[in-house]
Short mmCIF file of C-alpha atoms in Angstrom, two decimals:
data_model
loop_
_atom_site.label_atom_id
_atom_site.label_comp_id
_atom_site.label_asym_id
_atom_site.label_seq_id
_atom_site.Cartn_x
_atom_site.Cartn_y
_atom_site.Cartn_z
CA MET P 888 -11.91 -2.94 10.40
CA LYS P 889 -14.07 -1.45 13.04
CA LEU P 890 -14.56 2.15 14.20
CA SER P 891 -16.76 3.38 16.71
CA LEU P 892 -19.10 5.48 14.94
CA GLY P 893 -21.65 6.64 17.53
CA HIS P 894 -24.03 9.12 16.25
CA VAL P 895 -22.76 10.01 12.74
CA SER P 896 -24.34 11.94 9.86
CA PRO P 897 -24.13 10.07 6.62
CA THR P 898 -22.45 11.53 3.82
CA GLU P 899 -23.69 11.48 0.00
CA TYR P 900 -21.16 8.44 -0.40
CA ASP P 901 -23.47 6.28 2.00
CA LEU P 902 -26.70 6.52 -0.18
CA ARG P 903 -27.82 3.52 -1.46
CA THR P 904 -28.02 5.01 -5.04
CA GLU P 905 -24.25 5.47 -4.81
CA LEU P 906 -23.74 1.78 -4.01
CA LEU P 907 -25.57 0.20 -6.79
CA ALA P 908 -23.12 0.83 -9.67
CA PRO P 909 -20.14 -0.42 -7.44
CA MET P 910 -22.23 -3.37 -6.49
CA ASP P 911 -22.70 -4.43 -10.17
CA LEU P 912 -18.89 -4.13 -10.42
CA GLY P 913 -18.57 -6.62 -7.80
CA ILE P 914 -20.70 -8.96 -9.43
CA GLU P 915 -18.67 -8.64 -12.47
CA ILE P 916 -15.30 -8.98 -10.93
CA ILE P 917 -16.65 -12.22 -9.41
CA GLU P 918 -18.22 -13.48 -12.91
CA GLN P 919 -15.25 -12.63 -14.55
CA VAL P 920 -12.60 -14.08 -12.25
CA PRO P 921 -14.43 -16.49 -10.18
CA ALA P 922 -11.43 -17.77 -8.29
CA VAL P 923 -10.17 -14.19 -7.02
CA ASP P 924 -8.55 -14.13 -3.97
CA ALA P 925 -8.12 -10.33 -3.23
CA ILE P 926 -9.31 -7.09 -4.70
CA LEU P 927 -7.57 -3.93 -4.47
CA ILE P 928 -9.99 -0.58 -4.50
CA PRO P 929 -9.09 3.00 -4.41
CA VAL P 930 -10.76 4.97 -1.50
CA GLY P 931 -12.20 8.30 -2.18
CA GLY P 932 -15.68 8.77 -0.51
CA GLY P 933 -16.00 5.22 -0.07
CA SER P 934 -19.09 4.36 -2.15
CA LEU P 935 -16.85 2.59 -4.77
CA LEU P 936 -15.24 0.30 -1.79
CA CYS P 937 -18.19 -0.33 -0.05
CA GLY P 938 -20.34 -1.33 -3.07
CA ILE P 939 -18.02 -3.58 -4.34
CA ALA P 940 -17.31 -5.21 -0.89
CA ILE P 941 -21.05 -5.83 -0.42
CA ALA P 942 -21.49 -7.63 -3.51
CA VAL P 943 -18.17 -9.73 -3.53
CA LYS P 944 -18.64 -10.75 0.19
CA HIS P 945 -22.08 -11.86 -0.37
CA LEU P 946 -20.94 -13.88 -3.60
CA LYS P 947 -17.58 -15.13 -2.15
CA PRO P 948 -17.11 -14.21 1.33
CA ASP P 949 -13.47 -15.55 1.56
CA THR P 950 -12.25 -12.59 -0.84
CA GLU P 951 -10.00 -10.27 0.80
CA ILE P 952 -11.12 -6.62 0.22
CA TYR P 953 -8.37 -3.87 0.39
CA GLY P 954 -8.80 -0.31 0.38
CA ILE P 955 -5.99 2.03 -0.92
CA GLU P 956 -5.46 5.88 -0.26
CA THR P 957 -2.52 8.08 -1.12
CA ASP P 958 -0.59 9.91 1.66
CA LYS P 959 -2.30 13.04 0.76
CA THR P 960 -5.80 11.67 0.68
CA CYS P 961 -5.92 9.32 3.63
CA SER P 962 -9.28 10.47 5.47
CA MET P 963 -10.11 6.91 6.10
CA VAL P 964 -6.69 5.91 7.52
CA GLU P 965 -6.85 8.96 9.61
CA SER P 966 -10.48 8.17 11.08
CA LEU P 967 -9.52 4.62 11.82
CA ARG P 968 -6.33 5.92 13.72
CA LYS P 969 -8.56 8.40 15.80
CA ASN P 970 -11.33 5.93 16.15
CA GLU P 971 -13.83 8.60 14.62
CA ARG P 972 -14.57 10.03 11.33
CA ILE P 973 -12.46 13.10 10.77
CA VAL P 974 -12.55 15.85 8.29
CA LEU P 975 -9.01 15.95 6.59
CA ASP P 976 -7.56 18.97 5.08
CA ILE P 977 -6.82 17.66 1.54
CA GLU P 978 -3.67 18.63 -0.03
CA THR P 979 -2.98 19.08 -3.92
CA THR P 980 -2.94 15.24 -5.24
CA ILE P 981 -1.95 13.62 -8.40
CA ALA P 982 -5.20 11.29 -7.46
CA ASP P 983 -7.55 14.21 -7.70
CA ALA P 984 -10.75 11.89 -7.73
CA LEU P 985 -9.77 10.79 -4.32
CA ALA P 986 -9.35 14.16 -2.61
CA VAL P 987 -12.23 13.80 -0.23
CA ASN P 988 -12.13 15.19 3.16
CA MET P 989 -14.46 12.81 5.01
CA VAL P 990 -15.11 9.10 4.01
CA GLY P 991 -18.63 7.60 4.12
CA VAL P 992 -19.72 5.78 7.14
CA ASN P 993 -20.39 2.32 5.41
CA THR P 994 -16.92 2.37 4.22
CA PHE P 995 -15.49 0.50 7.23
CA HIS P 996 -17.05 -2.73 6.77
CA ASN P 997 -16.34 -5.76 4.95
CA ILE P 998 -12.63 -4.89 4.24
CA LYS P 999 -9.38 -6.88 5.23
CA GLY P 1000 -7.10 -3.68 5.33
CA LEU P 1001 -5.98 -0.44 4.40
CA ILE P 1002 -2.84 0.67 2.47
CA VAL P 1003 -1.52 3.98 2.23
CA VAL P 1004 0.78 4.48 -1.13
CA LYS P 1005 3.02 7.59 -1.61
CA GLU P 1006 2.16 9.86 -4.41
CA ASP P 1007 5.61 9.56 -5.95
CA TRP P 1008 4.63 5.81 -6.44
CA VAL P 1009 1.23 7.07 -8.06
CA ALA P 1010 3.14 9.13 -10.67
CA ARG P 1011 5.26 5.99 -11.57
CA ALA P 1012 2.18 4.01 -12.00
CA VAL P 1013 0.42 6.48 -14.08
CA MET P 1014 3.59 6.63 -16.45
CA HIS P 1015 3.89 2.80 -16.54
CA ILE P 1016 0.22 2.51 -17.49
CA VAL P 1017 0.69 5.38 -20.27
CA GLU P 1018 3.85 3.99 -21.74
CA ASP P 1019 3.35 0.23 -21.20
CA GLU P 1020 -0.37 -0.21 -21.50
CA ARG P 1021 -1.08 2.52 -23.78
CA PHE P 1022 -4.04 3.83 -21.39
CA VAL P 1023 -4.39 7.50 -20.00
CA VAL P 1024 -5.36 7.59 -16.36
CA GLU P 1025 -5.82 10.14 -13.66
CA GLY P 1026 -3.83 9.35 -10.45
CA ALA P 1027 -6.85 7.88 -8.73
CA GLY P 1028 -6.86 5.16 -11.48
CA ALA P 1029 -3.58 4.27 -10.90
CA VAL P 1030 -3.27 3.87 -7.08
CA THR P 1031 -3.81 0.13 -6.96
CA VAL P 1032 -0.92 -0.51 -9.63
CA ALA P 1033 1.09 2.00 -7.49
CA ALA P 1034 0.68 -0.04 -4.31
CA ILE P 1035 1.53 -3.08 -6.34
CA MET P 1036 4.60 -1.70 -7.83
CA ALA P 1037 5.75 -0.57 -4.56
CA GLY P 1038 5.61 -4.02 -3.02
CA LEU P 1039 2.73 -2.90 -0.40
CA PHE P 1040 1.32 -6.46 -0.81
CA PRO P 1041 3.77 -9.32 -0.37
CA ASN P 1042 0.94 -11.32 1.38
CA LEU P 1043 -0.79 -11.30 -2.09
CA LYS P 1044 2.14 -12.62 -4.10
CA GLY P 1045 0.80 -15.78 -6.18
CA LYS P 1046 -2.77 -14.90 -5.56
CA LYS P 1047 -5.40 -13.93 -8.05
#
């Protein structure tokens, strides 16, 4: 995905130190699931998405990387729509950890697509994870499950 950035000021999400742990996660994903076809990653400030994408694209370039935002935390989607990074007024959201008003500059590279999932699907996903998987998660930890439950990735059916 391309964004005409011109002169931009980096955010804390663009610092190399913020990308190191997510890069390690990307390496671990490839080690754990070498045949992975696609990875779905929640987008807040963007350092998680960026760090994982850097590592995964280096190790397995054909892997598709998708970012996921909620309909109340979509600063990246709005930035792409306007072709510039924007500051978004954040609403109250179930995915509190994704409530960032401006995504980092490095977030726009190495991704296949960006999906917006509705908050009601996130609530359903949280309940599914609590009831069926016996884990307690904040909404941000459930957005990828929500996107799958909502059927937002039909192109990934049958893929790892």
